[in-house]
Each structure stands twice: as structure tokens, then as C-alpha cells.
Short mmCIF file of C-alpha atoms and ligand atoms in Angstrom, two decimals:
data_model
loop_
_atom_site.label_atom_id
_atom_site.label_comp_id
_atom_site.label_asym_id
_atom_site.label_seq_id
_atom_site.Cartn_x
_atom_site.Cartn_y
_atom_site.Cartn_z
CA UNK A 476 -45.09 67.25 63.96
CA UNK A 477 -43.98 64.60 66.39
CA UNK A 478 -43.57 61.02 65.25
CA UNK A 479 -42.23 58.32 67.52
CA UNK A 480 -38.73 57.00 66.92
CA UNK A 481 -40.03 53.48 66.61
CA UNK A 482 -42.77 54.34 64.10
CA UNK A 483 -40.29 56.34 62.05
CA UNK A 484 -37.95 53.36 61.89
CA UNK A 485 -40.56 51.04 60.37
CA UNK A 486 -39.97 50.51 56.66
CA UNK A 487 -42.68 50.97 54.06
CA UNK A 488 -44.05 47.65 52.80
CA UNK A 489 -42.14 47.30 49.49
CA UNK A 490 -44.73 45.04 47.92
CA UNK A 491 -47.59 47.42 48.69
CA UNK A 492 -45.49 50.38 47.47
CA UNK A 493 -44.75 48.62 44.16
CA UNK A 494 -48.43 47.73 43.76
CA UNK A 495 -49.26 51.39 44.16
CA UNK A 496 -46.68 52.46 41.55
CA UNK A 497 -48.01 49.85 39.14
CA UNK A 498 -51.59 51.00 39.75
CA UNK A 499 -50.65 54.61 38.98
CA UNK A 500 -48.89 53.56 35.75
CA UNK A 501 -51.90 51.48 34.74
CA UNK A 502 -54.19 54.43 35.44
CA UNK A 503 -52.09 56.40 32.96
CA UNK A 504 -52.87 53.71 30.40
CA UNK A 505 -49.49 51.93 30.52
CA UNK A 506 -49.44 48.18 29.71
CA UNK A 507 -47.90 47.13 33.01
CA UNK A 508 -47.23 43.44 33.64
CA UNK A 509 -47.42 42.56 37.30
CA UNK A 510 -45.01 39.84 38.38
CA UNK A 511 -45.00 41.21 41.91
CA UNK A 512 -48.43 40.16 43.10
CA UNK A 513 -49.02 38.11 46.21
CA UNK A 514 -52.52 37.15 45.17
CA UNK A 515 -53.98 35.00 42.41
CA UNK A 516 -56.51 36.00 39.75
CA UNK A 517 -59.28 33.63 40.90
CA UNK A 518 -62.72 34.68 42.12
CA UNK A 519 -63.62 33.97 45.76
CA UNK A 520 -65.19 30.51 46.25
CA UNK A 521 -68.96 30.55 45.79
CA UNK A 522 -69.55 29.13 49.28
CA UNK A 523 -67.67 32.06 50.76
CA UNK A 524 -69.71 34.57 48.79
CA UNK A 525 -73.07 32.95 49.60
CA UNK A 526 -72.25 32.61 53.26
CA UNK A 527 -71.17 36.25 53.67
CA UNK A 528 -74.06 37.54 51.51
CA UNK A 529 -76.56 35.61 53.66
CA UNK A 530 -75.11 37.20 56.78
CA UNK A 531 -75.15 40.66 55.23
CA UNK A 532 -78.79 40.22 54.16
CA UNK A 533 -79.88 39.76 57.76
CA UNK A 534 -78.79 43.35 58.39
CA UNK A 535 -77.81 42.24 61.87
CA UNK A 536 -74.10 42.91 61.78
CA UNK A 537 -72.70 43.55 65.25
CA UNK A 538 -69.52 42.89 67.20
CA UNK A 539 -68.56 39.23 67.45
CA UNK A 540 -66.59 37.50 70.20
CA UNK A 541 -63.00 38.84 70.04
CA UNK A 542 -61.54 35.44 69.14
CA UNK A 543 -64.07 34.75 66.37
CA UNK A 544 -67.58 33.32 65.99
CA UNK A 545 -67.91 29.78 67.38
CA UNK A 546 -68.95 28.27 64.02
CA UNK A 547 -65.81 29.64 62.29
CA UNK A 548 -63.61 28.44 65.12
CA UNK A 549 -65.23 25.02 64.79
CA UNK A 550 -64.42 25.02 61.07
CA UNK A 551 -60.79 25.96 61.90
CA UNK A 552 -60.58 23.14 64.46
CA UNK A 553 -61.77 20.72 61.78
CA UNK A 554 -59.35 22.16 59.24
CA UNK A 555 -56.47 21.76 61.69
CA UNK A 556 -57.41 18.15 62.37
CA UNK A 557 -57.69 17.32 58.66
CA UNK A 558 -54.55 19.17 57.59
CA UNK A 559 -52.25 18.44 60.55
CA UNK A 560 -53.79 15.41 62.17
CA UNK A 561 -53.93 17.46 65.36
CA UNK A 562 -57.10 17.84 67.41
CA UNK A 563 -57.17 21.23 69.12
CA UNK A 564 -59.90 22.86 71.19
CA UNK A 565 -61.76 26.05 70.15
CA UNK A 566 -59.88 27.72 73.04
CA UNK A 567 -56.64 27.08 71.12
CA UNK A 568 -57.84 29.21 68.19
CA UNK A 569 -57.94 32.96 67.70
CA UNK A 570 -59.25 34.61 64.54
CA UNK A 571 -57.63 37.88 63.43
CA UNK A 572 -57.64 40.34 60.52
CA UNK A 573 -55.42 38.18 58.32
CA UNK A 574 -52.41 36.07 59.20
CA UNK A 575 -50.54 39.35 59.42
CA UNK A 576 -52.52 40.55 62.42
CA UNK A 577 -52.49 37.09 63.98
CA UNK A 578 -48.69 37.12 63.82
CA UNK A 579 -48.37 40.65 65.15
CA UNK A 580 -50.68 39.89 68.11
CA UNK A 581 -48.68 36.75 68.81
CA UNK A 582 -45.33 38.59 68.80
CA UNK A 583 -46.81 41.31 71.01
CA UNK A 584 -48.00 38.62 73.40
CA UNK A 585 -44.83 36.53 73.74
CA UNK A 586 -41.97 39.04 73.43
CA UNK A 587 -40.34 41.43 75.87
CA UNK A 588 -38.16 44.33 74.72
CA UNK A 589 -34.71 43.05 73.64
CA UNK A 590 -35.92 39.47 73.23
CA UNK A 591 -34.59 37.92 70.05
CA UNK A 592 -36.47 36.13 67.30
CA UNK A 593 -34.65 34.07 64.70
CA UNK A 594 -35.76 34.74 61.14
CA UNK A 595 -34.56 32.48 58.33
CA UNK A 596 -33.48 34.19 55.12
CA UNK A 597 -34.96 34.46 52.61
CA UNK A 598 -37.86 35.64 54.75
CA UNK A 599 -41.20 37.34 54.33
CA UNK A 600 -40.61 41.11 54.46
CA UNK A 601 -42.89 41.80 57.41
CA UNK A 602 -41.20 39.54 59.99
CA UNK A 603 -38.25 41.80 60.91
CA UNK A 604 -40.43 44.93 60.96
CA UNK A 605 -43.10 43.30 63.13
CA UNK A 606 -40.47 42.05 65.56
CA UNK A 607 -39.00 45.56 65.79
CA UNK A 608 -42.50 46.98 66.33
CA UNK A 609 -42.70 45.19 69.68
CA UNK A 610 -39.19 46.39 70.65
CA UNK A 611 -37.67 42.96 70.12
CA UNK A 612 -34.69 42.11 67.92
CA UNK A 613 -34.78 40.10 64.67
CA UNK A 614 -31.76 37.84 64.27
CA UNK A 615 -31.41 36.90 60.63
CA UNK A 616 -29.86 33.55 59.73
CA UNK A 617 -28.74 33.39 56.10
CA UNK A 618 -27.63 30.04 54.63
CA UNK A 619 -23.87 30.23 54.22
CA UNK A 620 -23.99 28.37 50.91
CA UNK A 621 -26.13 31.14 49.36
CA UNK A 622 -29.05 28.72 48.93
CA UNK A 623 -32.57 28.85 50.32
CA UNK A 624 -32.46 25.94 52.78
CA UNK A 625 -31.62 26.70 56.42
CA UNK A 626 -29.24 24.45 58.35
CA UNK A 627 -29.71 23.55 62.01
CA UNK A 628 -26.04 24.23 62.74
CA UNK A 629 -26.34 27.83 61.54
CA UNK A 630 -29.54 28.31 63.54
CA UNK A 631 -28.03 26.85 66.70
CA UNK A 632 -25.09 29.25 66.40
CA UNK A 633 -27.51 32.21 66.27
CA UNK A 634 -29.45 31.18 69.39
CA UNK A 635 -28.64 33.13 72.56
CA UNK A 636 -30.13 33.36 76.04
CA UNK A 637 -32.43 36.10 74.64
CA UNK A 638 -33.92 33.90 71.90
CA UNK A 639 -37.65 33.49 72.46
CA UNK A 640 -38.86 32.28 69.08
CA UNK A 641 -37.92 31.06 65.61
CA UNK A 642 -40.19 31.81 62.66
CA UNK A 643 -40.37 29.14 59.98
CA UNK A 644 -42.27 29.72 56.74
CA UNK A 645 -42.43 26.62 54.56
CA UNK A 646 -43.58 26.62 51.74
CA UNK A 647 -41.54 29.78 51.72
CA UNK A 648 -42.32 33.26 50.53
CA UNK A 649 -40.24 34.42 48.59
CA UNK A 650 -38.25 31.35 47.43
CA UNK A 651 -41.08 28.83 46.98
CA UNK A 652 -38.98 26.07 48.58
CA UNK A 653 -40.44 23.55 51.00
CA UNK A 654 -38.16 22.61 53.90
CA UNK A 655 -37.43 18.92 54.36
CA UNK A 656 -39.24 16.69 56.83
CA UNK A 657 -35.89 16.10 58.58
CA UNK A 658 -35.36 19.82 59.05
CA UNK A 659 -38.87 20.36 60.48
CA UNK A 660 -38.36 17.42 62.84
CA UNK A 661 -34.99 18.77 63.99
CA UNK A 662 -36.26 22.27 64.57
CA UNK A 663 -39.34 21.11 66.49
CA UNK A 664 -37.15 18.96 68.74
CA UNK A 665 -34.60 21.74 69.16
CA UNK A 666 -37.23 24.35 70.10
CA UNK A 667 -39.00 22.07 72.52
CA UNK A 668 -35.79 21.08 74.24
CA UNK A 669 -34.70 24.71 74.56
CA UNK A 670 -38.16 26.10 75.42
CA UNK A 671 -38.17 28.38 72.37
CA UNK A 672 -41.42 29.03 70.49
CA UNK A 673 -41.49 27.66 66.97
CA UNK A 674 -43.82 29.89 64.96
CA UNK A 675 -44.87 28.04 61.82
CA UNK A 676 -46.25 30.46 59.25
CA UNK A 677 -48.14 27.89 57.23
CA UNK A 678 -50.11 30.24 55.03
CA UNK A 679 -49.07 28.40 51.80
CA UNK A 680 -49.00 24.87 53.17
CA UNK A 681 -51.56 23.34 50.77
CA UNK A 682 -50.19 25.09 47.72
CA UNK A 683 -47.41 22.62 46.90
CA UNK A 684 -46.45 20.96 43.63
CA UNK A 685 -45.20 17.69 42.14
CA UNK A 686 -47.06 15.60 44.73
CA UNK A 687 -44.96 16.94 47.61
CA UNK A 688 -46.48 17.17 51.09
CA UNK A 689 -45.04 19.65 53.57
CA UNK A 690 -44.25 18.10 56.95
CA UNK A 691 -46.64 18.80 59.82
CA UNK A 692 -44.66 20.18 62.78
CA UNK A 693 -47.23 18.66 65.12
CA UNK A 694 -46.24 15.17 64.05
CA UNK A 695 -42.83 15.68 65.70
CA UNK A 696 -43.82 17.16 69.03
CA UNK A 697 -44.08 14.79 71.97
CA UNK A 698 -46.01 17.40 73.93
CA UNK A 699 -49.73 18.05 74.08
CA UNK A 700 -51.38 21.22 72.74
CA UNK A 701 -51.08 23.03 76.06
CA UNK A 702 -47.39 22.42 76.61
CA UNK A 703 -46.05 22.37 73.06
CA UNK A 704 -43.86 25.22 71.83
CA UNK A 705 -45.24 24.84 68.30
CA UNK A 706 -47.56 27.67 67.31
CA UNK A 707 -49.08 27.83 63.85
CA UNK A 708 -50.35 30.72 61.81
CA UNK A 709 -52.77 30.21 58.97
CA UNK A 710 -55.47 31.93 56.94
CA UNK A 711 -57.69 32.03 53.90
CA UNK A 712 -55.76 34.66 51.89
CA UNK A 713 -53.48 32.33 49.97
CA UNK A 714 -55.33 29.03 50.30
CA UNK A 715 -58.51 30.30 48.62
CA UNK A 716 -57.12 33.44 46.99
CA UNK A 717 -59.29 35.46 49.40
CA UNK A 718 -56.71 38.13 50.22
CA UNK A 719 -59.26 40.93 50.51
CA UNK A 720 -61.37 39.14 53.11
CA UNK A 721 -58.68 39.60 55.74
CA UNK A 722 -59.15 36.51 57.89
CA UNK A 723 -56.30 34.58 59.46
CA UNK A 724 -55.81 32.67 62.69
CA UNK A 725 -53.36 31.31 65.18
CA UNK A 726 -53.32 27.92 66.91
CA UNK A 727 -51.54 28.05 70.28
CA UNK A 728 -51.75 26.86 73.88
CA UNK A 729 -54.80 28.29 75.71
CA UNK A 730 -52.65 30.43 78.00
CA UNK A 731 -51.23 32.29 75.00
CA UNK A 732 -54.61 32.61 73.29
CA UNK A 733 -56.16 34.10 76.46
CA UNK A 734 -53.59 36.92 76.44
CA UNK A 735 -53.84 37.38 72.68
CA UNK A 736 -57.58 37.86 73.10
CA UNK A 737 -56.94 40.70 75.57
CA UNK A 738 -54.50 42.29 73.13
CA UNK A 739 -56.98 42.04 70.24
CA UNK A 740 -59.92 43.14 72.39
CA UNK A 741 -58.14 46.38 73.29
CA UNK A 742 -57.05 47.11 69.73
CA UNK A 743 -59.56 45.86 67.14
CA UNK A 744 -62.32 44.15 69.20
CA UNK A 745 -62.90 41.53 66.52
CA UNK A 746 -62.85 40.99 62.77
CA UNK A 747 -65.99 41.66 60.75
CA UNK A 748 -68.84 39.17 61.05
CA UNK A 749 -69.40 39.29 57.27
CA UNK A 750 -65.80 38.30 56.59
CA UNK A 751 -65.80 35.61 59.25
CA UNK A 752 -68.91 34.16 57.58
CA UNK A 753 -67.05 34.19 54.25
CA UNK A 754 -64.10 32.33 55.81
CA UNK A 755 -66.44 29.77 57.33
CA UNK A 756 -68.12 29.32 53.93
CA UNK A 757 -64.72 28.73 52.28
CA UNK A 758 -63.54 26.28 54.94
CA UNK A 759 -66.74 24.25 55.00
CA UNK A 760 -67.52 24.48 51.26
CA UNK A 761 -66.18 22.54 48.30
CA UNK A 762 -62.42 22.08 48.74
CA UNK A 763 -61.91 21.38 45.03
CA UNK A 764 -61.37 25.15 44.69
CA UNK A 765 -58.05 24.75 46.49
CA UNK A 766 -56.99 21.98 44.11
CA UNK A 767 -58.02 24.09 41.11
CA UNK A 768 -55.89 26.97 42.40
CA UNK A 769 -53.00 24.64 43.19
CA UNK A 770 -53.08 23.12 39.69
CA UNK A 771 -53.16 26.56 38.07
CA UNK A 772 -50.18 27.63 40.15
CA UNK A 773 -48.26 24.43 39.33
CA UNK A 774 -48.85 24.96 35.63
CA UNK A 775 -47.82 28.61 35.92
CA UNK A 776 -44.71 27.59 37.85
CA UNK A 777 -43.80 25.25 34.98
CA UNK A 778 -44.25 28.03 32.42
CA UNK A 779 -42.15 30.40 34.54
CA UNK A 780 -39.36 27.81 34.86
CA UNK A 781 -39.35 27.20 31.09
CA UNK A 782 -39.06 30.92 30.40
CA UNK A 783 -36.31 31.39 32.99
CA UNK A 784 -34.31 28.39 31.78
CA UNK A 785 -33.99 30.09 28.42
CA UNK A 786 -32.61 33.21 30.14
CA UNK A 787 -28.83 33.12 30.10
CA UNK A 788 -27.03 34.05 33.30
CA UNK A 789 -30.10 33.58 35.51
CA UNK A 790 -30.06 30.86 38.13
CA UNK A 791 -33.39 29.78 39.68
CA UNK A 792 -34.17 27.22 42.37
CA UNK A 793 -37.34 25.44 41.24
CA UNK A 794 -40.16 26.30 43.66
CA UNK A 795 -42.02 23.42 45.33
CA UNK A 796 -44.99 25.60 46.23
CA UNK A 797 -46.40 29.12 46.86
CA UNK A 798 -46.90 31.82 44.23
CA UNK A 799 -43.23 32.78 43.83
CA UNK A 800 -39.72 32.05 42.70
CA UNK A 801 -36.54 33.96 43.54
CA UNK A 802 -34.11 33.94 40.61
CA UNK A 803 -30.56 35.19 41.02
CA UNK A 804 -30.01 38.24 38.77
CA UNK A 805 -26.52 39.08 40.01
CA UNK A 806 -25.11 38.41 36.55
CA UNK A 807 -27.02 41.53 35.41
CA UNK A 808 -27.12 43.74 38.49
CA UNK A 809 -26.14 43.10 42.09
CA UNK A 810 -28.44 45.84 43.33
CA UNK A 811 -31.97 44.41 43.27
CA UNK A 812 -33.74 47.67 44.18
CA UNK A 813 -32.07 49.45 41.28
CA UNK A 814 -32.87 46.54 38.96
CA UNK A 815 -36.55 46.53 40.02
CA UNK A 816 -36.95 50.22 39.33
CA UNK A 817 -35.17 49.84 35.99
CA UNK A 818 -37.48 46.99 34.95
CA UNK A 819 -40.61 48.87 35.98
CA UNK A 820 -39.57 52.05 34.23
CA UNK A 821 -38.15 50.57 31.05
CA UNK A 822 -40.00 47.30 30.55
CA UNK A 823 -43.16 48.10 32.56
CA UNK A 824 -42.75 44.88 34.54
CA UNK A 825 -43.31 44.82 38.30
CA UNK A 826 -40.92 42.62 40.28
CA UNK A 827 -39.92 42.74 43.96
CA UNK A 828 -36.30 43.31 45.07
CA UNK A 829 -34.70 40.35 46.81
CA UNK A 830 -33.01 42.76 49.21
CA UNK A 831 -36.34 43.15 51.03
CA UNK A 832 -36.36 39.41 51.69
CA UNK A 833 -32.75 39.27 52.83
CA UNK A 834 -31.47 38.00 49.45
CA UNK A 835 -29.78 40.86 47.63
CA UNK A 836 -29.12 40.28 43.94
CA UNK A 837 -32.32 38.28 43.50
CA UNK A 838 -35.79 39.29 42.30
CA UNK A 839 -39.01 37.77 43.54
CA UNK A 840 -41.21 36.91 40.58
CA UNK A 841 -44.80 35.88 41.11
CA UNK A 842 -46.48 33.34 38.84
CA UNK A 843 -49.89 33.94 40.44
CA UNK A 844 -50.93 35.63 37.22
CA UNK A 845 -51.85 34.59 33.68
CA UNK A 846 -49.61 32.42 31.48
CA UNK A 847 -49.65 35.26 28.93
CA UNK A 848 -48.31 37.75 31.49
CA UNK A 849 -45.63 35.33 32.67
CA UNK A 850 -44.39 34.78 29.11
CA UNK A 851 -44.56 38.43 28.09
CA UNK A 852 -43.16 39.63 31.40
CA UNK A 853 -40.06 37.44 31.13
CA UNK A 854 -39.71 38.33 27.42
CA UNK A 855 -39.67 42.03 28.34
CA UNK A 856 -37.16 41.49 31.17
CA UNK A 857 -34.91 39.59 28.74
CA UNK A 858 -35.19 42.40 26.23
CA UNK A 859 -34.43 45.06 28.84
CA UNK A 860 -31.31 43.22 30.05
CA UNK A 861 -29.93 41.94 26.74
CA UNK A 862 -27.23 44.26 25.35
CA UNK A 863 -27.61 42.76 21.88
CA UNK A 864 -31.39 43.32 21.72
CA UNK A 865 -32.82 46.27 19.72
CA UNK A 866 -32.94 49.44 21.78
CA UNK A 867 -36.65 49.97 21.15
CA UNK A 868 -39.66 47.67 21.03
CA UNK A 869 -43.35 48.33 20.55
CA UNK A 870 -46.17 47.07 22.77
CA UNK A 871 -49.16 47.94 20.60
CA UNK A 872 -48.74 51.66 19.94
CA UNK A 873 -46.44 52.19 22.91
CA UNK A 874 -42.72 52.37 22.28
CA UNK A 875 -40.44 51.04 25.03
CA UNK A 876 -36.92 52.45 24.96
CA UNK A 877 -34.16 50.80 26.88
CA UNK A 878 -31.46 52.80 28.62
CA UNK A 879 -28.52 51.04 30.15
CA UNK A 880 -28.23 50.84 33.87
N1 PMP B 1095 -47.22 35.16 55.87
C1 PMP B 1095 -46.68 35.12 54.65
C2 PMP B 1095 -45.47 34.28 54.42
C3 PMP B 1095 -47.26 35.82 53.59
O1 PMP B 1095 -46.73 35.73 52.36
C4 PMP B 1095 -48.41 36.62 53.84
C5 PMP B 1095 -49.06 37.44 52.76
N2 PMP B 1095 -48.27 37.91 51.76
C6 PMP B 1095 -48.92 36.64 55.14
C7 PMP B 1095 -48.30 35.90 56.13
C8 PMP B 1095 -50.11 37.48 55.49
O2 PMP B 1095 -51.30 36.94 55.02
P1 PMP B 1095 -52.70 37.62 55.30
O3 PMP B 1095 -53.19 38.14 53.99
O4 PMP B 1095 -53.57 36.51 55.83
O5 PMP B 1095 -52.52 38.70 56.30
#
């Protein structure tokens, strides 16, 4: 069998692999607690369901324009204006199969082999792999102080004549931090002066807590939509908890969108009409669903913080948004992959190794679950890691036995 060198070098998605392991354990009847999930427990908004069901009922489901149906693009234009105070044209929008595909198409469109893209650690797992998939080079910038906030000085030092883009994800997966307004302003100005694309992955931007508002990168650019180097990626997966509908989009200058359309036309043609209708329903329907989700997440974040504060040796930066936090478990084990497997096997708790996000020694814990699961999940992790705890505990009839690492 012949498999290309590049394809062979692409890592398995660790989150999807852990989901699969957890699913298999659950199928065997094990009481698995999932603190690894990148999706909330909510049902899809009613407007999304009605809108897609109405389309499906017509039975007339054909190809759509590659860049998305005009009514969805119109809804995205309105969303962009309301959320970013930036009026873009429908020609600045392309709809893809999730933010993931939007980002991949964008990287394919703007990068040549050996071009460099700066990725800020901790980062979303897929960035480095996607960059490699188009024969470009990810350049990881890790804050020297071990924290989660990037510094301009460190970024500037990593920029070379090959740098084509910087990816910024704030609110950030996996740390949950929101970068400061000053930082966003500095990086917009830096990228525009240098002619480097600033790719803002804004997939969590409305899911912020404690009254915080993430800065809009568009408010700092002095350039118009056609000449700006700011490109934003967005979607419905996180905002409405509609992960399975697979709709995301990119906002970019027309010249980039035109090429992205060619790329998408030759690979996937378009996303499904039924799912585009669902996205349009969500974007034009009642927006209180977003606030309900946000409030649930904020409450869950508070519960998670309370549980972690009572966990000796664990240091956690309080998340300002997203579904996640990234506590430092180095006091227990410096190898996060080993720790994750130990916790799944012994405590039946799914977590995600920080190593995959460029932060070894940390675990990404998701609070996009129930309060009960957060409390029990952390309780079980504490039990598994506490040398003075009893060696065995019962969950219902099931006995958990702890072995030392
Ligand atoms: N960016 C980030 C930071 C994410 O966390 C995710 C999903 N986990 C995506 C992009 C992809 O989202 P989508 O489901 O729209 O492809």
C-alpha cells in the first residue's frame, strides 16, 4: 500500500480519538464522564430546525452556489455588522463545511510551500497540522513566562521574511483566556504594517463571561475591507452549539474569496442546502439562545473553578470565555498524555492532554457539560491522584481501582 509522506505525517485528531475511546467504553456500559467535549449539551435552536425542515420538506435539494446561498450570506453580512461593526459585501463571505474547512481553504489559498505561519501557544490542535497539510511551516510562539497570554515582543522575534500569516484565537481554545484590547490593537497594526495576514479565529467570540467583550480586530484597522490584512473565521458550531450542522465561514477581501471559491468548487462544490438553511435560521432567529448558552457556560465555569480551587497542587488560569480551562497538573505528572490515559482508564474521566495544544503538563478540561458531571469528574480525578485516598471506590455497582502511575 502506498501512502504519501505528507498524509502519513498528519497526526490523528486527539480530541476525536478520545471521543471514540469514551464512546467504546460507554457502549460497554462504563460510567464515563466526558470532560473532553468541544460541544455543549443544548438542543439546536428551534429556528434552525424549522428552517432546515422546511427546506427538506420541499424535496428540492440540489447543489447551491459554492460560496453559499445568498440569503445565508446576507445573514452573515448582518451578523458581521452587528458583532464587529464592520459592513462587508456578500462577495467578502464564503460559507464552508465548518470553520475547520473555511480555515483549511484559506490556508490553501494564501500559502506557498515553505511559507511560515505563526501559531500562538496554547493553540487549537488543528492549526499546525493544517499548515503542514499545505506544505507550509507552523512557527509556534510559546509565552516565555509559562502563561497563556502572548507578547508582541516574542511574536516579532519569530517573524521572518517567510512569515505570511499569524493565527489568533481569542477567546482561546484550550485556555479560555481572552486577549487584551491592547494586544489585538498591536497585532492588527503590526500585521498591516508588515503585510502579514492576521487570521482571527473568532469561533467563540460571543461566549465570554463576567461582562467582558472581546476586542474587534476591525476596529483597529485603518484599511478598508479590500485592502485589510485582517481575515476572520467564524461559524455556528460553538455559538449555537450546532456542531453537527457543519457550517462555518470566512470574511476576507474579495480577491481572496474568489480564489477560495475555486478551491472549494474543485473539492466539495458547496455545503448542503439543508444545513445552510439551518445556519440561516439560527442567525436570523431568536438570539436569546446564545445568551442562554453563554449563561450556562459561565455558571459551569464557576463550578469548575470552585472544584479546582479545592484541588491542592493544581494551578488554573480562570477562563474568560469558551468551553474550556487548562489547569497545570505538573505537580502530579509532567506527561499529559500519560496522565490522560491514566485518568480515563482508572477514573473513567475523559480529559485532553495539554501536549496537543503546545502546553505539556496541562490538561484541557471542558465545562460544556452538566454541573453533576463537572463535580463528579473532578472528584474522581482528585481520588485518582490523591495518594492518601482509598485505593478503591464504587460508582454504583462498578468498582474503580487505582494503580499508581
Ligand atoms: N477553531 C477553533 C478554535 C475550534 O475550537 C474549533 C472546533 N473545536 C474550530 C475552529 C472548528 O469549528 P467547526 O466545528 O465550525 O469546524
